[in-house]
Amino acid sequence: MQKFLQRRLNDGIFFAILMVLLGGLAIRLHINPTHPSGEDHFILQAQAWLHGHLDLEKRVNDAITVNGKFYIVFPPLPALLMVPFVAILGAKFSDIWFTWVFAALNIILLFRTLEVMRVLRITKRLSIENLIMAVTFGFGTIALWLCIGGDVWFTSQTISITGIMLTLHSTLSRRWPLATLSVGIVLLTRTSEALIAIVPLIIYLHDLGIGSRTQNHWHFLPQRWPSIRELTVTLAPFIIALVILLVHNKLYFGNALSTGYDIHDRQDTVHFAYGIVSLHYIWPNFVVDFLRWPSFYFTGFNDLHPRPDLLIDGIGTSMFFSTPLLAIFLFAPQGKTSQIWLRTTFWVAVALLLLSILTFEAAGAYQVGARYVFPLYPLLFLLLAQRAAPLDTRWISLAGLSIFVNLLLARTFWEGNPDSTFVAESAAIALVFCTISIIMLRIQKRHPEEIAPTTAPPEPVHNDEATTMPS
C-alpha cells in the first residue's frame, strides 16, 4: 500500500508539472484556457442534454441535419464527461484545459505501462528511460498540437488515446474487466479505433493457452477454460458501452448501426466519390501519412531567404517528419525480445489500425502532421521500448529533434508560421531536454536500479493476481 500511495503521489506531481508545461505553451501561443475553443461541439452537446434535448441549437462544422434539426456525428463520451463541468461552471467551462487533463494522463499512463513491461521483464529498460519515452510521446509527437487548443476533433482523439493507453496498461497487468472497459471508452469516443481490442483479445487467448507450444506440440484449444462468471465480469463493461453506442446511434441517426458519417457524407459540401471507406483512398492517404514532407516558399525569383512551409495546404505531412524518432524503425535493427509473440501482437494491431486509417475517406485535413495515424503511436512507443538497444545519444537526439519539430508544428497550426524567436526558443527547449536526459541516464547507469525482479518472470496472471502489477 505504501508503494502504491508513493506512486500515486509521484503521478500527481508529474501531472501538475505537465499541466503547467501545457499551459505555458498555450499562453505562448495566445490560447486562452479560460474560454471555450473555437470548435466547442461537445460543450454545446452537453448544454443540449442539460436543457432536455439531443439536437444542437445551432449548426456547427461536421454537423448533420435530420428532420430540420442539427446533430453532431461524434460518439457521446467526451460530451458526457463534460456534463458535470458544464452544469457547475456554465459558460466559464473550457474544453481547452479539459483536453490538457487527458493529454497529461496519456503521458503518465504510457510511463506506467512501460513500467509494467519493465517489472514483467518484457523490456530491460530503466525507469528513467521509460520516463524519457513518455515525455517524448507527449511533446515529441502530434499529441502536442492536438491537445493544446481543445477543438472538438482533437479533444476526441486525445480522449481516445487515453482509452487506448488504459487498454494496453490493463491488458499487460491482466486486469481484464478494466481492459474491456477501456476498449469501451475508445468505442464511445472514436469508434473506428476500437480495433485496439485485438491486443487484449490475443493476449487473453494466449493466457488461456491458445497458440502455445509445449514439447514441440502446438495447442489450438484453451488449456484452461474460463468460467461463465469470469467471461461475464470480463465482457460486461464492453457490452454496456456497445449498448450505449447503439442506443445513441438509433436516437440520433435513426439506425443503431449508423455512425452518422453516412448521412454526413451525403450532406457534406466535399464529395467523396467512393463513399466513406474504399481501397481507392489507400494511396493518397499513404502519401500524406508516410511520404509527404514540408516545402519552402519564396517571395519571388530573387528571394535569397526561402522559408519553410510546415502547413503547406493543410492536408498533412509524414509521421516520419513530425516524429523523426520513428525513423529508428526503418534504420535500426529491432533486436531480441523476451516475448516475441507480444511484439508480433503489437504489430498486428498496428497493421489492422493502419488499414482502417488508409481506407478512410480523408487523411485528416486540416492539419499539420498526420493526425489519423495518432492511434498507432501508443503501440509504436511500446515497440520502441521492446527494442534491444538502450537509449543512447542518437535516440535522445532524435527525441529532441521530435520535440523541436512538434513545437514548431503547434505554433504553425494554432498561430501561423513560427518567427525566428519562436524557432530559437523551441531549439533551446529541445536542447535542454536532450541535456537533462543524457545527464539523468548517465547518473542512473552509475547507480543502476534493479531492472526487474530477481525471480523468474511470472506466469500469465488473472484477475485475482493482478494486484501485484505496478499501477
Coordinates of C-alpha atoms in Angstrom, one line a residue:
M1 CA 0.0 0.0 0.0
Q2 CA 2.8 2.4 0.8
K3 CA 4.4 1.9 -2.6
F4 CA 1.0 2.3 -4.2
L5 CA 0.5 5.7 -2.4
Q6 CA 4.0 6.8 -3.3
R7 CA 3.4 6.0 -7.0
R8 CA 0.1 8.0 -6.9
L9 CA 1.9 10.9 -5.2
N10 CA 4.6 10.8 -7.9
D11 CA 2.0 10.7 -10.6
G12 CA 0.2 13.7 -9.0
I13 CA 3.4 15.7 -9.0
F14 CA 4.1 14.6 -12.6
F15 CA 0.6 15.6 -13.7
A16 CA 0.9 19.0 -12.1
I17 CA 4.2 19.6 -13.9
L18 CA 2.7 18.5 -17.3
M19 CA -0.3 20.8 -16.9
V20 CA 2.0 23.7 -16.2
L21 CA 4.1 23.0 -19.2
L22 CA 1.0 22.7 -21.5
G23 CA -0.4 25.8 -20.0
G24 CA 2.8 27.7 -20.6
L25 CA 2.9 26.7 -24.2
A26 CA -0.8 27.6 -24.7
I27 CA -0.1 31.1 -23.3
R28 CA 2.9 31.4 -25.6
L29 CA 0.6 30.6 -28.5
H30 CA -2.0 33.1 -27.2
I31 CA -4.5 30.3 -26.5
N32 CA -6.8 31.3 -23.6
P33 CA -7.8 28.3 -21.5
T34 CA -10.4 30.2 -19.6
H35 CA -12.7 30.3 -22.7
P36 CA -14.1 27.6 -24.8
S37 CA -12.3 26.6 -28.0
G38 CA -13.4 27.8 -31.4
E39 CA -15.0 24.4 -32.1
D40 CA -16.8 23.6 -28.8
H41 CA -19.2 21.0 -30.1
F42 CA -19.0 18.8 -27.0
I43 CA -19.9 21.7 -24.8
L44 CA -22.9 22.5 -27.0
Q45 CA -23.9 18.9 -26.8
A46 CA -23.6 18.8 -23.0
Q47 CA -25.7 22.0 -22.8
A48 CA -28.3 20.5 -25.1
W49 CA -28.6 17.4 -22.8
L50 CA -28.9 19.6 -19.7
H51 CA -31.7 21.5 -21.5
G52 CA -33.5 18.3 -22.2
H53 CA -32.9 17.7 -25.9
L54 CA -30.5 15.9 -28.2
D55 CA -30.1 18.4 -31.1
L56 CA -27.9 21.5 -31.0
E57 CA -29.3 24.9 -31.0
K58 CA -27.2 26.0 -34.0
R59 CA -25.3 24.4 -36.9
V60 CA -21.6 23.7 -36.4
N61 CA -18.9 22.2 -38.5
D62 CA -19.3 18.5 -39.2
A63 CA -22.9 18.6 -38.0
I64 CA -25.7 16.8 -39.9
T65 CA -29.3 17.8 -40.4
V66 CA -32.0 15.3 -39.6
N67 CA -35.7 16.4 -39.8
G68 CA -34.6 20.0 -39.7
K69 CA -32.5 19.6 -36.5
F70 CA -28.7 19.7 -36.1
Y71 CA -26.8 16.8 -34.6
I72 CA -23.1 16.1 -34.2
V73 CA -21.7 12.8 -35.6
F74 CA -19.2 12.3 -32.8
P75 CA -19.7 9.5 -30.3
P76 CA -21.1 10.7 -26.9
L77 CA -18.4 10.0 -24.3
P78 CA -16.5 13.3 -24.4
A79 CA -19.6 15.4 -24.1
L80 CA -20.9 13.1 -21.4
L81 CA -17.7 13.6 -19.4
M82 CA -18.2 17.4 -19.8
V83 CA -21.7 17.4 -18.5
P84 CA -20.9 17.8 -14.7
F85 CA -18.4 20.6 -15.5
V86 CA -20.9 22.4 -17.8
A87 CA -23.6 22.0 -15.2
I88 CA -21.4 23.6 -12.5
L89 CA -19.3 26.1 -14.4
G90 CA -21.7 27.0 -17.2
A91 CA -20.2 29.5 -19.6
K92 CA -17.0 29.5 -17.6
F93 CA -16.1 25.9 -18.6
S94 CA -13.4 25.5 -21.2
D95 CA -12.8 22.4 -23.3
I96 CA -9.2 23.6 -23.7
W97 CA -7.9 22.8 -20.2
F98 CA -10.2 19.8 -20.2
T99 CA -8.3 18.4 -23.1
W100 CA -5.0 19.1 -21.4
V101 CA -6.1 16.8 -18.5
F102 CA -6.3 13.8 -20.8
A103 CA -3.1 14.7 -22.6
A104 CA -1.2 14.7 -19.3
L105 CA -2.9 11.5 -18.3
N106 CA -1.8 9.9 -21.5
I107 CA 1.9 10.7 -20.7
I108 CA 1.5 9.2 -17.2
L109 CA -0.3 6.2 -18.5
L110 CA 2.3 5.5 -21.1
F111 CA 5.0 5.7 -18.4
R112 CA 3.1 3.3 -16.1
T113 CA 2.6 0.9 -19.0
L114 CA 6.3 0.9 -19.7
E115 CA 6.9 0.3 -16.0
V116 CA 4.6 -2.8 -16.1
M117 CA 6.7 -4.0 -19.1
R118 CA 9.9 -3.4 -17.1
V119 CA 8.7 -5.3 -14.0
L120 CA 7.4 -8.2 -16.1
R121 CA 10.8 -8.3 -17.8
I122 CA 9.2 -7.7 -21.2
T123 CA 11.8 -5.0 -21.6
K124 CA 15.1 -4.3 -19.9
R125 CA 14.5 -0.5 -19.7
L126 CA 15.4 1.6 -16.7
S127 CA 12.7 3.7 -15.1
I128 CA 14.4 6.8 -16.3
E129 CA 14.4 5.5 -19.9
N130 CA 10.6 4.9 -19.6
L131 CA 10.1 8.4 -18.3
I132 CA 12.1 9.9 -21.2
M133 CA 10.0 7.8 -23.6
A134 CA 6.8 9.0 -22.1
V135 CA 7.8 12.7 -22.2
T136 CA 8.9 12.3 -25.8
F137 CA 5.4 10.9 -26.6
G138 CA 3.7 13.9 -25.0
F139 CA 5.9 16.6 -26.5
G140 CA 7.6 15.0 -29.5
T141 CA 4.6 13.7 -31.4
I142 CA 1.4 15.2 -32.8
A143 CA -0.1 14.7 -29.4
L144 CA 1.2 18.1 -28.6
W145 CA -0.6 20.2 -31.1
L146 CA -3.7 18.1 -31.0
C147 CA -4.2 18.7 -27.3
I148 CA -3.3 22.3 -26.9
G149 CA -6.3 24.1 -28.4
G150 CA -9.3 21.9 -27.4
D151 CA -11.1 21.8 -30.8
V152 CA -13.7 19.0 -31.0
W153 CA -11.8 16.7 -33.3
F154 CA -8.6 16.9 -31.4
T155 CA -10.3 16.5 -28.0
S156 CA -11.9 13.3 -29.1
Q157 CA -8.6 12.0 -30.4
T158 CA -6.8 12.9 -27.2
I159 CA -9.5 11.1 -25.1
S160 CA -9.4 8.1 -27.4
I161 CA -5.7 7.8 -26.8
T162 CA -6.5 7.7 -23.0
G163 CA -8.7 4.8 -23.7
I164 CA -6.0 3.1 -25.8
M165 CA -3.4 3.7 -23.1
L166 CA -5.7 2.3 -20.4
T167 CA -6.4 -0.8 -22.7
L168 CA -2.7 -1.5 -23.0
H169 CA -1.9 -0.9 -19.4
S170 CA -4.8 -3.0 -18.1
T171 CA -4.1 -5.8 -20.6
L172 CA -0.4 -6.1 -19.6
S173 CA -1.4 -6.0 -16.0
R174 CA -4.1 -8.7 -16.7
R175 CA -6.9 -6.6 -15.3
W176 CA -9.4 -7.8 -17.9
P177 CA -12.6 -6.0 -16.8
L178 CA -10.7 -2.7 -16.9
A179 CA -9.2 -3.6 -20.3
T180 CA -12.7 -4.2 -21.8
L181 CA -14.0 -1.0 -20.1
S182 CA -11.1 0.8 -21.7
V183 CA -12.0 -0.6 -25.1
G184 CA -15.5 0.7 -24.4
I185 CA -14.1 4.2 -23.7
V186 CA -12.4 4.1 -27.2
L187 CA -15.6 2.8 -28.8
L188 CA -17.6 5.7 -27.3
T189 CA -15.0 8.3 -28.3
R190 CA -13.7 7.3 -31.7
T191 CA -15.4 4.1 -32.8
S192 CA -13.0 3.0 -35.5
E193 CA -10.1 3.0 -33.1
A194 CA -11.8 0.3 -31.0
L195 CA -9.8 -2.1 -33.2
I196 CA -7.2 -1.8 -30.4
A197 CA -9.4 -4.6 -28.8
I198 CA -7.3 -7.0 -30.8
V199 CA -4.5 -6.6 -28.3
P200 CA -6.4 -7.7 -25.1
L201 CA -8.1 -10.4 -27.2
I202 CA -4.9 -12.0 -28.4
I203 CA -3.2 -11.8 -25.0
Y204 CA -6.2 -13.2 -23.2
L205 CA -6.4 -16.1 -25.6
H206 CA -2.7 -16.6 -25.2
D207 CA -3.0 -16.8 -21.4
L208 CA -5.7 -19.5 -21.9
G209 CA -3.1 -21.5 -23.8
I210 CA -4.3 -21.0 -27.3
G211 CA -1.3 -20.8 -29.7
S212 CA 1.1 -22.1 -27.0
R213 CA 3.7 -24.7 -27.7
T214 CA 4.9 -27.4 -25.4
Q215 CA 7.2 -30.2 -26.3
N216 CA 7.1 -29.4 -30.0
H217 CA 3.3 -29.5 -29.9
W218 CA 1.1 -26.6 -30.8
H219 CA -2.2 -26.0 -28.8
F220 CA -5.1 -24.5 -30.7
L221 CA -7.6 -25.1 -27.9
P222 CA -7.6 -23.5 -24.5
Q223 CA -5.5 -25.2 -21.8
R224 CA -7.7 -23.5 -19.3
W225 CA -11.4 -22.9 -20.0
P226 CA -12.7 -19.6 -18.4
S227 CA -15.8 -19.9 -16.2
I228 CA -19.1 -18.2 -17.1
R229 CA -18.6 -15.8 -14.3
E230 CA -15.1 -14.8 -15.5
L231 CA -16.4 -14.2 -19.0
T232 CA -19.4 -12.2 -17.7
V233 CA -17.3 -10.0 -15.5
T234 CA -14.7 -9.5 -18.2
L235 CA -17.1 -8.7 -21.1
A236 CA -19.8 -6.8 -19.2
P237 CA -18.1 -3.3 -19.4
F238 CA -17.6 -3.6 -23.2
I239 CA -21.1 -4.9 -23.8
I240 CA -22.6 -2.0 -21.8
A241 CA -20.5 0.5 -23.8
L242 CA -21.6 -1.1 -27.0
V243 CA -25.3 -0.9 -26.0
I244 CA -24.9 2.8 -25.1
L245 CA -23.4 3.4 -28.6
L246 CA -26.1 1.5 -30.4
V247 CA -28.9 3.4 -28.5
H248 CA -27.1 6.7 -29.2
N249 CA -26.9 5.9 -32.9
K250 CA -30.6 4.9 -33.0
L251 CA -31.7 8.1 -31.2
Y252 CA -29.5 10.4 -33.3
F253 CA -29.4 8.8 -36.8
G254 CA -32.4 6.6 -36.8
N255 CA -30.3 3.4 -37.2
A256 CA -28.4 1.7 -34.5
L257 CA -25.7 0.6 -37.0
S258 CA -25.2 4.1 -38.4
T259 CA -22.3 6.2 -37.1
G260 CA -23.8 9.3 -38.7
Y261 CA -20.9 9.6 -41.2
D262 CA -23.1 8.0 -43.9
I263 CA -25.5 10.9 -43.5
H264 CA -22.6 13.4 -43.2
D265 CA -21.1 12.1 -46.5
R266 CA -24.4 12.8 -48.3
Q267 CA -24.7 16.3 -46.9
D268 CA -21.1 17.4 -46.9
T269 CA -20.0 20.0 -49.4
V270 CA -16.9 17.9 -50.1
H271 CA -17.9 14.9 -52.1
F272 CA -16.0 11.6 -51.9
A273 CA -16.8 9.5 -54.9
Y274 CA -16.2 6.2 -53.3
G275 CA -18.1 6.6 -50.1
I276 CA -16.8 6.5 -46.5
V277 CA -14.4 3.5 -46.8
S278 CA -12.7 2.4 -50.0
L279 CA -9.5 0.9 -51.3
H280 CA -9.2 3.9 -53.6
Y281 CA -8.2 6.0 -50.6
I282 CA -5.1 3.9 -49.7
W283 CA -2.6 5.6 -52.0
P284 CA -3.4 9.3 -51.2
N285 CA -3.6 8.6 -47.5
F286 CA -0.3 6.7 -47.7
V287 CA 1.3 9.6 -49.4
V288 CA 0.2 12.0 -46.6
D289 CA 0.9 9.7 -43.7
F290 CA 4.3 8.5 -44.8
L291 CA 5.7 10.3 -47.9
R292 CA 4.8 13.9 -47.8
W293 CA 7.2 16.4 -46.4
P294 CA 7.1 20.2 -45.8
S295 CA 8.0 22.6 -48.6
F296 CA 9.6 26.0 -48.8
Y297 CA 8.0 29.2 -50.1
F298 CA 9.7 32.1 -52.0
T299 CA 8.5 35.7 -52.2
G300 CA 9.9 35.9 -55.7
F301 CA 12.6 34.8 -58.2
N302 CA 15.3 36.8 -56.3
D303 CA 14.4 35.6 -52.8
L304 CA 17.6 34.6 -51.0
H305 CA 15.9 33.5 -47.8
P306 CA 13.2 30.9 -48.6
R307 CA 11.2 30.0 -45.5
P308 CA 9.9 26.5 -44.6
D309 CA 6.2 26.0 -45.1
L310 CA 5.2 23.5 -42.4
L311 CA 1.4 23.8 -43.1
I312 CA 1.7 23.6 -46.9
D313 CA -2.1 23.3 -47.8
G314 CA -3.2 21.8 -44.5
I315 CA -3.5 18.3 -46.0
G316 CA -0.7 17.0 -43.8
T317 CA 2.8 15.6 -43.7
S318 CA 4.5 12.4 -43.0
M319 CA 4.7 10.9 -39.5
F320 CA 8.4 10.5 -40.0
F321 CA 8.7 14.2 -40.3
S322 CA 6.5 15.1 -37.3
T323 CA 8.3 12.5 -35.2
P324 CA 11.8 11.8 -36.6
L325 CA 12.3 9.3 -33.7
L326 CA 10.2 6.8 -35.6
A327 CA 13.0 6.6 -38.2
I328 CA 14.6 4.1 -35.8
F329 CA 12.1 1.5 -37.1
L330 CA 13.5 2.0 -40.6
F331 CA 17.2 2.2 -40.0
A332 CA 18.0 0.2 -36.8
P333 CA 17.6 -3.5 -36.1
Q334 CA 14.9 -4.3 -33.5
G335 CA 17.0 -6.8 -31.6
K336 CA 15.8 -9.7 -29.5
T337 CA 12.9 -9.6 -27.1
S338 CA 11.9 -12.0 -24.3
Q339 CA 8.4 -12.3 -25.7
I340 CA 8.4 -12.4 -29.5
W341 CA 4.7 -13.2 -29.6
L342 CA 3.8 -10.0 -27.7
R343 CA 5.8 -7.9 -30.2
T344 CA 4.0 -9.7 -33.0
T345 CA 0.7 -8.9 -31.3
F346 CA 1.5 -5.2 -31.2
W347 CA 2.5 -5.2 -34.9
V348 CA -0.7 -7.0 -35.8
A349 CA -2.7 -4.3 -34.0
V350 CA -0.7 -1.6 -35.8
A351 CA -1.5 -3.2 -39.2
L352 CA -5.2 -3.5 -38.5
L353 CA -5.5 0.1 -37.3
L354 CA -3.4 1.3 -40.2
L355 CA -5.6 -0.5 -42.7
S356 CA -8.7 1.2 -41.3
I357 CA -6.9 4.6 -41.4
L358 CA -5.7 4.2 -45.0
T359 CA -9.1 3.1 -46.3
F360 CA -11.0 6.0 -44.7
E361 CA -12.3 8.8 -47.0
A362 CA -9.9 11.6 -45.8
A363 CA -6.4 11.9 -44.5
G364 CA -7.3 14.2 -41.5
A365 CA -7.0 17.7 -43.0
Y366 CA -7.0 20.5 -41.9
Q367 CA -3.8 19.5 -40.0
V368 CA -0.1 19.6 -39.6
G369 CA 1.5 16.1 -39.4
A370 CA -0.9 13.2 -40.0
R371 CA -3.4 13.1 -37.2
Y372 CA -5.4 10.0 -38.3
V373 CA -2.3 7.8 -37.5
F374 CA -2.3 9.0 -33.9
P375 CA -3.8 5.8 -32.5
L376 CA -0.7 4.0 -33.8
Y377 CA 1.6 6.0 -31.5
P378 CA 1.0 4.2 -28.2
L379 CA 1.7 0.8 -29.8
L380 CA 4.8 2.2 -31.6
F381 CA 6.2 3.5 -28.3
L382 CA 5.7 0.1 -26.7
L383 CA 7.5 -1.4 -29.7
L384 CA 10.3 1.2 -29.3
A385 CA 10.6 0.1 -25.6
Q386 CA 10.9 -3.6 -26.7
R387 CA 13.9 -2.9 -28.9
A388 CA 17.1 -4.2 -27.5
A389 CA 19.3 -1.1 -27.9
P390 CA 19.5 1.3 -24.9
L391 CA 18.6 4.9 -25.1
D392 CA 21.9 6.4 -26.4
T393 CA 22.9 9.8 -27.7
R394 CA 21.4 9.0 -31.2
W395 CA 18.0 8.1 -29.6
I396 CA 18.0 11.2 -27.4
S397 CA 19.0 13.4 -30.3
L398 CA 16.1 12.1 -32.4
A399 CA 13.7 12.6 -29.5
G400 CA 15.0 16.2 -29.0
L401 CA 14.5 16.8 -32.8
S402 CA 11.0 15.4 -32.5
I403 CA 10.2 17.9 -29.7
F404 CA 11.6 20.7 -31.7
V405 CA 9.6 19.9 -34.7
N406 CA 6.3 19.5 -32.8
L407 CA 6.8 22.8 -31.0
L408 CA 7.0 24.4 -34.5
L409 CA 4.0 22.4 -35.7
A410 CA 2.0 23.6 -32.7
R411 CA 2.9 27.2 -33.4
T412 CA 2.2 26.7 -37.2
F413 CA -1.3 25.2 -36.7
W414 CA -2.6 27.5 -33.9
E415 CA -0.9 30.8 -34.7
G416 CA 0.9 30.7 -38.1
N417 CA 4.4 30.1 -39.3
P418 CA 6.9 30.5 -36.5
D419 CA 9.2 33.5 -36.4
S420 CA 12.9 33.3 -35.7
T421 CA 12.3 34.0 -31.9
F422 CA 10.0 31.0 -31.5
V423 CA 12.3 28.8 -33.5
A424 CA 15.2 29.7 -31.2
E425 CA 13.0 29.1 -28.1
S426 CA 12.0 25.7 -29.4
A427 CA 15.6 24.8 -30.2
A428 CA 16.6 25.8 -26.7
I429 CA 13.8 23.7 -25.1
A430 CA 14.8 20.6 -27.2
L431 CA 18.5 21.2 -26.2
V432 CA 17.5 21.4 -22.5
F433 CA 15.5 18.2 -22.9
C434 CA 18.4 16.4 -24.5
T435 CA 20.9 17.6 -21.9
I436 CA 18.8 16.7 -18.9
S437 CA 18.0 13.3 -20.4
I438 CA 21.6 12.4 -21.1
I439 CA 22.7 13.6 -17.6
M440 CA 20.0 11.5 -15.9
L441 CA 20.8 8.5 -18.0
R442 CA 24.5 8.7 -17.0
I443 CA 23.7 9.1 -13.4
Q444 CA 21.3 6.2 -13.5
K445 CA 23.9 4.0 -15.1
R446 CA 26.4 4.8 -12.4
H447 CA 23.9 3.9 -9.8
P448 CA 21.8 1.2 -11.6
E449 CA 18.5 0.2 -10.1
E450 CA 17.0 -3.2 -10.2
I451 CA 15.8 -3.5 -13.8
A452 CA 13.4 -6.3 -12.9
P453 CA 12.7 -8.7 -10.1
T454 CA 15.4 -11.3 -9.5
T455 CA 12.9 -14.1 -9.7
A456 CA 11.8 -15.6 -12.9
P457 CA 9.2 -13.7 -14.9
P458 CA 5.7 -14.5 -13.6
E459 CA 3.3 -16.8 -15.5
P460 CA 0.3 -15.1 -17.0
V461 CA -1.8 -13.8 -14.2
H462 CA -5.5 -13.5 -13.9
N463 CA -7.8 -11.1 -12.1
D464 CA -7.1 -12.2 -8.6
E465 CA -3.3 -12.0 -9.2
A466 CA -3.2 -8.7 -11.0
T467 CA -2.7 -6.6 -7.8
T468 CA 1.0 -7.4 -7.9
M469 CA 1.5 -5.4 -11.0
P470 CA 2.6 -1.7 -10.8
S471 CA -0.3 0.7 -11.5

